[in-house]
Each structure stands twice: as C-alpha cells, then as structure tokens.
Amino acid sequence: MRTRDVAKAPRIERLLVIGGLAAGMSAASSAKRLRPEMDVIVLEKSPFISYGTCSIPYYISEEIKDYRDLIAITPEKAETERGLVVRTRHEVIAIDPGGKEVVVRSPDKTGGTKIPFDKLVIATGAVPIKPPLPGIDLKHIFALRTLEDGVAIKKYIDERTIQETGAGSEESAYAKSAYGNGRDQLKAVIVGGGYIGLEMCESIRKRGVDVTLIERMDRVLGTMDQSVTEIVEETLKRESVRLFKETTVLGFEGPEGAVSKVLTDKGTFQADFVILAVGVRPESTLAQKTGIALGVNNAITVDEQMRTNLPAIFAAGDCADALSIVTGKNVYIPLGTTANKQGRVAGENAAGRETVFEGVAGTAQTKVFDLEVARTGLTSLEAERENIPYFASTIQGTSRAKSYPAGKPIIITYVVEKDTGRLLGAQMVGREGVAHRIDTLATALYAKMTIDDVARLDLGYAPPFATVWDPILIAANVALKKMGKR
Ligand SMILES: Cc1cc2nc3c(=O)[nH]c(=O)nc-3n(C[C@H](O)[C@H](O)[C@H](O)COP(=O)(O)OP(=O)(O)OC[C@H]3O[C@@H](n4cnc5c(N)ncnc54)[C@H](O)[C@@H]3O)c2cc1C
C-alpha cells in the first residue's frame, strides 16, 4: 500500500472526508474524478471502507457466503484505482473550522494528529439507538449497523448451530438448517419491527433460529398503512415468527453477564441472544461540538448543495437531513440510496462544481421472507401528522394477466391530497412485481402528479409482467372514483 504522512504532505488544495462508507466514498470519488489534482483524503475510524451495509442480513442468512463479497473497494484499490488517500482506523475527534484542521486519533500515533483541510465533508453516518434500559450492556445483545456487527452476529449463530450438510440435495440441506431440527433450537428476541428488524427475522429464521419479535407500536413497519402491515404480519406468522405488538421492553437479565431474559410490560421472554433494531440516530456529535447547526432529529442541516452553516464544510448521508419533495420541509430519512446521491453532490460542490440535490421522496423497499414491501412519499399517518387533508385508497391487483399462470396479488394504497388530487404517497405489498413498480410512483411524486395524471400514464403490458390495466392505473382510477371523478 502506498503510504505517506498526510499531516506533512505538501499543501495543494485538500478535501478531507470523514467516514468511508456510502456517503463518504461517493463524496471522495466524485471530487477526485472532477478535480484529479485535488488532494482527497478519507478518514475512517473502522477497519473497513465501502461495503454494502444493506446486504449484511443476507450474509448472516448465508445467501452471501463471504463477508468480503460485501466490500466494493478496498483501501488499497481506492488509492491505486481512484487516486484517493484512505486512512482506516483513523477517528476524527475534533474539527477546528477557523484553523481549518481536524484532530485525528489513530493506533500508530499517541495523542492526536492535526490534518489541515481546505474543504471538509462530514459523512459520519448514523448509530443504532441504544435505550438506557437495565441490562442493556449484557453480552449477546447485538445491534446491526456495521460489517463488524454482522460478522459478530453470524459468528455467534455459527458457533451454536449444527450444520447439516451432505443430506442429499442442496435444497434439503437448506430446509434442515432453515427451520431447526428440534435439537436445542437457538432462541432470539428481536426488538423493533422496522425494516432492519424484519429483515433480520427472515435472515435468522433461515439459520434455524426460533424468533420472537417485539414491537412497541400497534403494527410493524412504523407508520405504514395497515393495508400493508397486516399482510406482513400474516407472513411473519406463517414463517413461525412470534410477534408481540404494543409491547414495551423494560430491561434484560441473565446469568454470568449474558442475556437470557427480555423483560417487557407483557411478560418475560427467554432469549439466547437479542437483536436491538429500534432505529438509528445521526452521528452528529462531532459536528455539534464544532458549532455546526443541527435540525430535524439532530441531523446536520444542509442546503441543496450539501453545505452546512459553516463555510467550506459539507455534510452528506445518514448524518444529514434532506428536503422532502412532498412536503417541502427538511426530513430525516436515512437510506443508502440518499447517502450515495448526497455524497456525490457534496463531493462535486467541494470540488467546485455547482450541483444540487433536489430532495427525497422517502422511497424504500424491503423483502420480508417472500414478500416485497415498498413505499414512497407519505403514509396516512404521516399525512395526518403534517395536517394535510388526505384520503387513502386501496386496491388489490395482480402481477400478471389472468390468462397467464401464477400471477400474484399486489395490494396498492395511495395517499391523496383531498382538494387537489395530488398524489402524496404510495405503498405496495405482494409476492411479485412490487419492488420496482414503486419507482413509477416515486417518479410521479417527483413530477408532482395528481392521481388523474397517474391514471393517464402509458404503462407497458405483456401477460407475464402485468395486467392490461397495470395495478398502478387501476389504483389511480379507483382513487379518482373516490373523488367523484369517474
Ligand atoms: C442492516 C441494514 C440494512 C439496510 N438496508 C438498506 C436498504 O436496503 N436500502 C437502503 O437504501 N438503505 C439501507 N440501509 C441504510 C444504509 O445502509 C445507510 O443509509 C447508509 O449506510 C448510510 O451511509 P453513510 O455513509 O451516510 O453512513 P454509514 O454507513 O453509517 O457510514 C459512516 C461511516 O463513518 C465512520 N465514522 C463515523 N464517525 C467517524 C469519525 N469521527 N471519524 C472517522 N470515521 C467516522 C463510521 O465508522 C462509518 O464507517 C440499511 C442499513 C442497515 C444497517
């Protein structure tokens, strides 16, 4: 690996990036692409950069065999192929915005090293929320955020499950490990029924783990409409996940410093291990100490060019907020797709190009066993919280023409502004054709379409892929009827 002392390197214009994952690496790479002469340095406190966080559940389930397959680029390749300087195990502990330097803690230096910058991108991401409950620090209570977390969870399961291989076809080996074999089945409690909690239900059920899911709200998937969440909950039941809703965790107990019980207001649950998935908070402590303005959910407030309130300092990704293209207000919706885009915009602006990030619709997709779940824009609850007069309209369509075999139901709910008919949001659930269909509606939100506009879209049709009136169009026509327009 090419090394040089970044603190003493000769002064050419320098961009420092704090954080080496989605937002940070996008910022660094786009700046370097645009201004190859710029000195671009990435400081990352963990041993890894540039890995696919979103794929970690599929590594734990063993659909992805090797954690190294999650890594998009190593520090060495980022240096040789992209011309970046990458320092892992380098944690930025202070920013001096006036003196334009950061203080870095690294294993090879005692005390802090000062590194000057001309432009700075903060891409410190988010950290899992750890509620201050009794017993929260017991062993075998995991959170899932980093590659190290994923490796630790998988190692824990690997060491305690009996690998049954060579029992015939690959499929039969999978089936045995998939649903346990009656011998000392490992018991997990997952706390939190959001995207990560649900993905982990599937992931560890596939490893033969007995799963209990505890959710404080009256439904999984937070603010999504019940038309969607009911189907998700039925699927969890079918896959033998025990779901306890409106249940609040009060603490954890266990002998010899390891968890064995989860205490809740509805009783005690046995657990060999616990996965806490109760949400994330932006990692904005460093920014706050620097005098950088924070906004919604304590995320760093950025403008459309990803600038913070301090000159020459940008922020991007899960540590920053974003403009909602639906409400026109700043929101905190931490997603990988946003982190990549914001990172690119921050990097380009830091390198001198004027680039704008228009905002987010909050489009998200997830897989819960064989179900595809997707959303964009506002849900009913969110429209209510925004005091927008709305109505919701739900239909059931199918993923293929009636004449073509094996079509699957698709449930679509639209949230529509009452007076104007403007589409505010859409949610979908089904076993085929959901995940990518939502993107049409994300585009409709971007274009500020009314439900009437959506009904007129020229969408494609072929029997294996859609009905002649695509479910998107059927849903729009039904919503129009509700408005008295059909
Ligand atoms: C299990 C899981 C599944 C997900 N699935 C999806 C999905 O399907 N689709 C989707 O859109 N999103 C998904 N997400 C969310 C997505 O992963 C995040 O939005 C994305 O990783 C954010 O990228 P980021 O670069 O902003 O922050 P992070 O990924 O949090 O990276 C921040 C980096 O900064 C480093 N850092 C922090 N502070 C310092 C410091 N002081 N000095 C040096 N380094 C520092 C951290 O070590 C970290 O490596 C998922 C997340 C998880 C956990």
JSON list of C-alpha atoms in Angstrom, two decimals, residues 23-181:
[
{"chain": "A", "resi": 23, "resn": "ALA", "atom": "CA", "xyz": [-21.72, 8.98, 1.51]},
{"chain": "A", "resi": 24, "resn": "GLY", "atom": "CA", "xyz": [-18.03, 9.44, 2.28]},
{"chain": "A", "resi": 25, "resn": "MET", "atom": "CA", "xyz": [-16.69, 7.31, -0.56]},
{"chain": "A", "resi": 26, "resn": "SER", "atom": "CA", "xyz": [-19.15, 8.85, -3.03]},
{"chain": "A", "resi": 27, "resn": "ALA", "atom": "CA", "xyz": [-18.01, 12.33, -1.98]},
{"chain": "A", "resi": 28, "resn": "ALA", "atom": "CA", "xyz": [-14.32, 11.47, -2.18]},
{"chain": "A", "resi": 29, "resn": "SER", "atom": "CA", "xyz": [-14.56, 9.63, -5.50]},
{"chain": "A", "resi": 30, "resn": "SER", "atom": "CA", "xyz": [-16.69, 12.27, -7.24]},
{"chain": "A", "resi": 31, "resn": "ALA", "atom": "CA", "xyz": [-14.45, 15.12, -6.09]},
{"chain": "A", "resi": 32, "resn": "LYS", "atom": "CA", "xyz": [-11.34, 13.32, -7.30]},
{"chain": "A", "resi": 33, "resn": "ARG", "atom": "CA", "xyz": [-12.99, 12.48, -10.62]},
{"chain": "A", "resi": 34, "resn": "LEU", "atom": "CA", "xyz": [-13.87, 16.10, -11.14]},
{"chain": "A", "resi": 35, "resn": "ARG", "atom": "CA", "xyz": [-10.59, 17.61, -9.90]},
{"chain": "A", "resi": 36, "resn": "PRO", "atom": "CA", "xyz": [-7.83, 14.99, -10.22]},
{"chain": "A", "resi": 37, "resn": "GLU", "atom": "CA", "xyz": [-5.25, 17.46, -8.95]},
{"chain": "A", "resi": 38, "resn": "MET", "atom": "CA", "xyz": [-7.12, 17.82, -5.65]},
{"chain": "A", "resi": 39, "resn": "ASP", "atom": "CA", "xyz": [-5.69, 16.02, -2.63]},
{"chain": "A", "resi": 40, "resn": "VAL", "atom": "CA", "xyz": [-8.57, 13.85, -1.38]},
{"chain": "A", "resi": 41, "resn": "ILE", "atom": "CA", "xyz": [-8.17, 12.08, 1.94]},
{"chain": "A", "resi": 42, "resn": "VAL", "atom": "CA", "xyz": [-10.72, 9.73, 3.54]},
{"chain": "A", "resi": 43, "resn": "LEU", "atom": "CA", "xyz": [-10.51, 9.21, 7.31]},
{"chain": "A", "resi": 44, "resn": "GLU", "atom": "CA", "xyz": [-12.46, 6.19, 8.54]},
{"chain": "A", "resi": 45, "resn": "LYS", "atom": "CA", "xyz": [-12.43, 5.02, 12.14]},
{"chain": "A", "resi": 46, "resn": "SER", "atom": "CA", "xyz": [-13.25, 1.36, 11.43]},
{"chain": "A", "resi": 47, "resn": "PRO", "atom": "CA", "xyz": [-11.02, -1.16, 9.61]},
{"chain": "A", "resi": 48, "resn": "PHE", "atom": "CA", "xyz": [-13.28, -1.21, 6.53]},
{"chain": "A", "resi": 49, "resn": "ILE", "atom": "CA", "xyz": [-14.46, 1.17, 3.84]},
{"chain": "A", "resi": 50, "resn": "SER", "atom": "CA", "xyz": [-17.03, 0.99, 1.09]},
{"chain": "A", "resi": 51, "resn": "TYR", "atom": "CA", "xyz": [-19.09, -2.07, 1.99]},
{"chain": "A", "resi": 52, "resn": "GLY", "atom": "CA", "xyz": [-22.73, -2.81, 1.29]},
{"chain": "A", "resi": 53, "resn": "THR", "atom": "CA", "xyz": [-24.41, -2.37, 4.67]},
{"chain": "A", "resi": 54, "resn": "CYS", "atom": "CA", "xyz": [-27.77, -3.20, 3.10]},
{"chain": "A", "resi": 55, "resn": "SER", "atom": "CA", "xyz": [-26.55, -6.71, 2.22]},
{"chain": "A", "resi": 56, "resn": "ILE", "atom": "CA", "xyz": [-25.44, -7.68, 5.75]},
{"chain": "A", "resi": 57, "resn": "PRO", "atom": "CA", "xyz": [-28.72, -9.52, 6.57]},
{"chain": "A", "resi": 58, "resn": "TYR", "atom": "CA", "xyz": [-28.11, -11.75, 3.52]},
{"chain": "A", "resi": 59, "resn": "TYR", "atom": "CA", "xyz": [-24.60, -12.54, 4.76]},
{"chain": "A", "resi": 60, "resn": "ILE", "atom": "CA", "xyz": [-25.98, -13.57, 8.15]},
{"chain": "A", "resi": 61, "resn": "SER", "atom": "CA", "xyz": [-28.56, -15.79, 6.41]},
{"chain": "A", "resi": 62, "resn": "GLU", "atom": "CA", "xyz": [-25.70, -17.30, 4.34]},
{"chain": "A", "resi": 63, "resn": "GLU", "atom": "CA", "xyz": [-27.19, -16.26, 1.00]},
{"chain": "A", "resi": 64, "resn": "ILE", "atom": "CA", "xyz": [-23.95, -14.30, 0.65]},
{"chain": "A", "resi": 65, "resn": "LYS", "atom": "CA", "xyz": [-21.20, -16.67, 1.68]},
{"chain": "A", "resi": 66, "resn": "ASP", "atom": "CA", "xyz": [-18.25, -14.41, 2.43]},
{"chain": "A", "resi": 67, "resn": "TYR", "atom": "CA", "xyz": [-18.32, -11.01, 4.10]},
{"chain": "A", "resi": 68, "resn": "ARG", "atom": "CA", "xyz": [-15.56, -9.89, 1.74]},
{"chain": "A", "resi": 69, "resn": "ASP", "atom": "CA", "xyz": [-18.12, -10.08, -1.08]},
{"chain": "A", "resi": 70, "resn": "LEU", "atom": "CA", "xyz": [-19.84, -7.09, 0.55]},
{"chain": "A", "resi": 71, "resn": "ILE", "atom": "CA", "xyz": [-16.78, -4.90, 0.10]},
{"chain": "A", "resi": 72, "resn": "ALA", "atom": "CA", "xyz": [-16.97, -2.79, -3.05]},
{"chain": "A", "resi": 73, "resn": "ILE", "atom": "CA", "xyz": [-13.43, -1.47, -2.92]},
{"chain": "A", "resi": 74, "resn": "THR", "atom": "CA", "xyz": [-10.52, -1.94, -0.52]},
{"chain": "A", "resi": 75, "resn": "PRO", "atom": "CA", "xyz": [-8.42, 0.99, 0.78]},
{"chain": "A", "resi": 76, "resn": "GLU", "atom": "CA", "xyz": [-5.53, -0.21, -1.39]},
{"chain": "A", "resi": 77, "resn": "LYS", "atom": "CA", "xyz": [-7.66, -0.21, -4.57]},
{"chain": "A", "resi": 78, "resn": "ALA", "atom": "CA", "xyz": [-9.23, 3.13, -3.66]},
{"chain": "A", "resi": 79, "resn": "GLU", "atom": "CA", "xyz": [-5.70, 4.51, -3.61]},
{"chain": "A", "resi": 80, "resn": "THR", "atom": "CA", "xyz": [-4.36, 2.84, -6.75]},
{"chain": "A", "resi": 81, "resn": "GLU", "atom": "CA", "xyz": [-7.52, 2.94, -8.90]},
{"chain": "A", "resi": 82, "resn": "ARG", "atom": "CA", "xyz": [-9.19, 6.17, -7.72]},
{"chain": "A", "resi": 83, "resn": "GLY", "atom": "CA", "xyz": [-6.21, 8.19, -6.54]},
{"chain": "A", "resi": 84, "resn": "LEU", "atom": "CA", "xyz": [-7.64, 8.70, -3.06]},
{"chain": "A", "resi": 85, "resn": "VAL", "atom": "CA", "xyz": [-5.69, 8.62, 0.18]},
{"chain": "A", "resi": 86, "resn": "VAL", "atom": "CA", "xyz": [-7.53, 6.33, 2.59]},
{"chain": "A", "resi": 87, "resn": "ARG", "atom": "CA", "xyz": [-6.75, 6.01, 6.27]},
{"chain": "A", "resi": 88, "resn": "THR", "atom": "CA", "xyz": [-8.71, 3.37, 8.15]},
{"chain": "A", "resi": 89, "resn": "ARG", "atom": "CA", "xyz": [-8.63, 3.16, 11.97]},
{"chain": "A", "resi": 90, "resn": "HIS", "atom": "CA", "xyz": [-8.37, 6.96, 11.92]},
{"chain": "A", "resi": 91, "resn": "GLU", "atom": "CA", "xyz": [-11.05, 8.62, 14.02]},
{"chain": "A", "resi": 92, "resn": "VAL", "atom": "CA", "xyz": [-11.63, 12.35, 13.78]},
{"chain": "A", "resi": 93, "resn": "ILE", "atom": "CA", "xyz": [-12.07, 13.58, 17.35]},
{"chain": "A", "resi": 94, "resn": "ALA", "atom": "CA", "xyz": [-12.27, 17.33, 16.76]},
{"chain": "A", "resi": 95, "resn": "ILE", "atom": "CA", "xyz": [-12.78, 19.85, 13.96]},
{"chain": "A", "resi": 96, "resn": "ASP", "atom": "CA", "xyz": [-11.32, 23.33, 14.11]},
{"chain": "A", "resi": 97, "resn": "PRO", "atom": "CA", "xyz": [-13.36, 25.23, 11.50]},
{"chain": "A", "resi": 98, "resn": "GLY", "atom": "CA", "xyz": [-11.45, 28.51, 11.94]},
{"chain": "A", "resi": 99, "resn": "GLY", "atom": "CA", "xyz": [-7.98, 26.92, 11.74]},
{"chain": "A", "resi": 100, "resn": "LYS", "atom": "CA", "xyz": [-9.30, 24.55, 9.02]},
{"chain": "A", "resi": 101, "resn": "GLU", "atom": "CA", "xyz": [-7.89, 21.39, 10.52]},
{"chain": "A", "resi": 102, "resn": "VAL", "atom": "CA", "xyz": [-9.13, 18.19, 12.14]},
{"chain": "A", "resi": 103, "resn": "VAL", "atom": "CA", "xyz": [-7.65, 16.24, 15.03]},
{"chain": "A", "resi": 104, "resn": "VAL", "atom": "CA", "xyz": [-7.33, 12.53, 14.35]},
{"chain": "A", "resi": 105, "resn": "ARG", "atom": "CA", "xyz": [-6.79, 9.60, 16.70]},
{"chain": "A", "resi": 106, "resn": "SER", "atom": "CA", "xyz": [-5.05, 6.62, 15.12]},
{"chain": "A", "resi": 107, "resn": "PRO", "atom": "CA", "xyz": [-3.47, 3.45, 16.51]},
{"chain": "A", "resi": 108, "resn": "ASP", "atom": "CA", "xyz": [0.04, 4.37, 15.37]},
{"chain": "A", "resi": 109, "resn": "LYS", "atom": "CA", "xyz": [0.18, 7.82, 16.99]},
{"chain": "A", "resi": 110, "resn": "THR", "atom": "CA", "xyz": [-0.15, 8.77, 20.63]},
{"chain": "A", "resi": 111, "resn": "GLY", "atom": "CA", "xyz": [-2.25, 11.88, 21.12]},
{"chain": "A", "resi": 112, "resn": "GLY", "atom": "CA", "xyz": [-3.99, 13.46, 18.18]},
{"chain": "A", "resi": 113, "resn": "THR", "atom": "CA", "xyz": [-2.57, 14.31, 14.77]},
{"chain": "A", "resi": 114, "resn": "LYS", "atom": "CA", "xyz": [-3.70, 17.53, 13.14]},
{"chain": "A", "resi": 115, "resn": "ILE", "atom": "CA", "xyz": [-4.57, 17.40, 9.47]},
{"chain": "A", "resi": 116, "resn": "PRO", "atom": "CA", "xyz": [-5.35, 20.62, 7.61]},
{"chain": "A", "resi": 117, "resn": "PHE", "atom": "CA", "xyz": [-8.10, 20.93, 5.02]},
{"chain": "A", "resi": 118, "resn": "ASP", "atom": "CA", "xyz": [-9.48, 23.41, 2.52]},
{"chain": "A", "resi": 119, "resn": "LYS", "atom": "CA", "xyz": [-12.84, 21.64, 2.21]},
{"chain": "A", "resi": 120, "resn": "LEU", "atom": "CA", "xyz": [-14.37, 19.13, 4.57]},
{"chain": "A", "resi": 121, "resn": "VAL", "atom": "CA", "xyz": [-17.18, 16.62, 4.01]},
{"chain": "A", "resi": 122, "resn": "ILE", "atom": "CA", "xyz": [-18.71, 15.11, 7.14]},
{"chain": "A", "resi": 123, "resn": "ALA", "atom": "CA", "xyz": [-20.13, 11.66, 6.32]},
{"chain": "A", "resi": 124, "resn": "THR", "atom": "CA", "xyz": [-20.19, 10.11, 9.76]},
{"chain": "A", "resi": 125, "resn": "GLY", "atom": "CA", "xyz": [-23.47, 8.25, 9.19]},
{"chain": "A", "resi": 126, "resn": "ALA", "atom": "CA", "xyz": [-25.76, 7.08, 11.94]},
{"chain": "A", "resi": 127, "resn": "VAL", "atom": "CA", "xyz": [-25.54, 4.87, 15.01]},
{"chain": "A", "resi": 128, "resn": "PRO", "atom": "CA", "xyz": [-28.13, 2.46, 16.38]},
{"chain": "A", "resi": 129, "resn": "ILE", "atom": "CA", "xyz": [-30.28, 3.80, 19.21]},
{"chain": "A", "resi": 130, "resn": "LYS", "atom": "CA", "xyz": [-29.37, 2.06, 22.46]},
{"chain": "A", "resi": 131, "resn": "PRO", "atom": "CA", "xyz": [-32.12, 2.72, 25.00]},
{"chain": "A", "resi": 132, "resn": "PRO", "atom": "CA", "xyz": [-30.80, 3.16, 28.56]},
{"chain": "A", "resi": 133, "resn": "LEU", "atom": "CA", "xyz": [-32.55, 0.04, 29.89]},
{"chain": "A", "resi": 134, "resn": "PRO", "atom": "CA", "xyz": [-31.37, -2.15, 32.77]},
{"chain": "A", "resi": 135, "resn": "GLY", "atom": "CA", "xyz": [-29.10, -4.90, 31.46]},
{"chain": "A", "resi": 136, "resn": "ILE", "atom": "CA", "xyz": [-28.60, -3.27, 28.04]},
{"chain": "A", "resi": 137, "resn": "ASP", "atom": "CA", "xyz": [-24.84, -3.97, 28.18]},
{"chain": "A", "resi": 138, "resn": "LEU", "atom": "CA", "xyz": [-25.20, -7.71, 28.77]},
{"chain": "A", "resi": 139, "resn": "LYS", "atom": "CA", "xyz": [-23.34, -9.99, 26.37]},
{"chain": "A", "resi": 140, "resn": "HIS", "atom": "CA", "xyz": [-25.21, -11.34, 23.33]},
{"chain": "A", "resi": 141, "resn": "ILE", "atom": "CA", "xyz": [-27.31, -8.22, 22.89]},
{"chain": "A", "resi": 142, "resn": "PHE", "atom": "CA", "xyz": [-26.43, -7.13, 19.37]},
{"chain": "A", "resi": 143, "resn": "ALA", "atom": "CA", "xyz": [-27.21, -4.14, 17.21]},
{"chain": "A", "resi": 144, "resn": "LEU", "atom": "CA", "xyz": [-26.76, -4.33, 13.45]},
{"chain": "A", "resi": 145, "resn": "ARG", "atom": "CA", "xyz": [-25.11, -1.40, 11.77]},
{"chain": "A", "resi": 146, "resn": "THR", "atom": "CA", "xyz": [-21.57, -2.22, 10.75]},
{"chain": "A", "resi": 147, "resn": "LEU", "atom": "CA", "xyz": [-19.85, -5.07, 8.99]},
{"chain": "A", "resi": 148, "resn": "GLU", "atom": "CA", "xyz": [-18.22, -5.97, 12.31]},
{"chain": "A", "resi": 149, "resn": "ASP", "atom": "CA", "xyz": [-21.74, -6.22, 13.86]},
{"chain": "A", "resi": 150, "resn": "GLY", "atom": "CA", "xyz": [-22.82, -8.55, 11.04]},
{"chain": "A", "resi": 151, "resn": "VAL", "atom": "CA", "xyz": [-19.71, -10.73, 11.39]},
{"chain": "A", "resi": 152, "resn": "ALA", "atom": "CA", "xyz": [-20.25, -10.93, 15.18]},
{"chain": "A", "resi": 153, "resn": "ILE", "atom": "CA", "xyz": [-23.92, -11.98, 14.84]},
{"chain": "A", "resi": 154, "resn": "LYS", "atom": "CA", "xyz": [-23.11, -14.61, 12.22]},
{"chain": "A", "resi": 155, "resn": "LYS", "atom": "CA", "xyz": [-20.20, -15.96, 14.27]},
{"chain": "A", "resi": 156, "resn": "TYR", "atom": "CA", "xyz": [-22.45, -16.22, 17.34]},
{"chain": "A", "resi": 157, "resn": "ILE", "atom": "CA", "xyz": [-25.03, -18.25, 15.36]},
{"chain": "A", "resi": 158, "resn": "ASP", "atom": "CA", "xyz": [-22.38, -20.35, 13.57]},
{"chain": "A", "resi": 159, "resn": "GLU", "atom": "CA", "xyz": [-20.82, -21.40, 16.86]},
{"chain": "A", "resi": 160, "resn": "ARG", "atom": "CA", "xyz": [-24.16, -22.56, 18.26]},
{"chain": "A", "resi": 161, "resn": "THR", "atom": "CA", "xyz": [-25.96, -24.24, 15.37]},
{"chain": "A", "resi": 162, "resn": "ILE", "atom": "CA", "xyz": [-25.48, -27.72, 14.00]},
{"chain": "A", "resi": 163, "resn": "GLN", "atom": "CA", "xyz": [-24.54, -27.53, 10.35]},
{"chain": "A", "resi": 164, "resn": "GLU", "atom": "CA", "xyz": [-26.43, -30.23, 8.49]},
{"chain": "A", "resi": 165, "resn": "THR", "atom": "CA", "xyz": [-24.84, -30.69, 5.12]},
{"chain": "A", "resi": 166, "resn": "GLY", "atom": "CA", "xyz": [-24.47, -33.55, 2.72]},
{"chain": "A", "resi": 167, "resn": "ALA", "atom": "CA", "xyz": [-28.04, -34.70, 3.39]},
{"chain": "A", "resi": 168, "resn": "GLY", "atom": "CA", "xyz": [-28.99, -35.02, -0.25]},
{"chain": "A", "resi": 169, "resn": "SER", "atom": "CA", "xyz": [-29.68, -32.08, -2.48]},
{"chain": "A", "resi": 170, "resn": "GLU", "atom": "CA", "xyz": [-28.65, -28.52, -1.64]},
{"chain": "A", "resi": 171, "resn": "GLU", "atom": "CA", "xyz": [-32.32, -27.80, -1.13]},
{"chain": "A", "resi": 172, "resn": "SER", "atom": "CA", "xyz": [-32.80, -30.43, 1.56]},
{"chain": "A", "resi": 173, "resn": "ALA", "atom": "CA", "xyz": [-29.69, -29.22, 3.40]},
{"chain": "A", "resi": 174, "resn": "TYR", "atom": "CA", "xyz": [-31.12, -25.70, 3.31]},
{"chain": "A", "resi": 175, "resn": "ALA", "atom": "CA", "xyz": [-34.51, -26.90, 4.56]},
{"chain": "A", "resi": 176, "resn": "LYS", "atom": "CA", "xyz": [-32.95, -28.63, 7.57]},
{"chain": "A", "resi": 177, "resn": "SER", "atom": "CA", "xyz": [-30.95, -25.64, 8.64]},
{"chain": "A", "resi": 178, "resn": "ALA", "atom": "CA", "xyz": [-33.86, -23.38, 7.74]},
{"chain": "A", "resi": 179, "resn": "TYR", "atom": "CA", "xyz": [-36.36, -24.44, 10.31]},
{"chain": "A", "resi": 180, "resn": "GLY", "atom": "CA", "xyz": [-34.36, -26.08, 13.02]},
{"chain": "A", "resi": 181, "resn": "ASN", "atom": "CA", "xyz": [-34.12, -29.75, 13.80]}
]
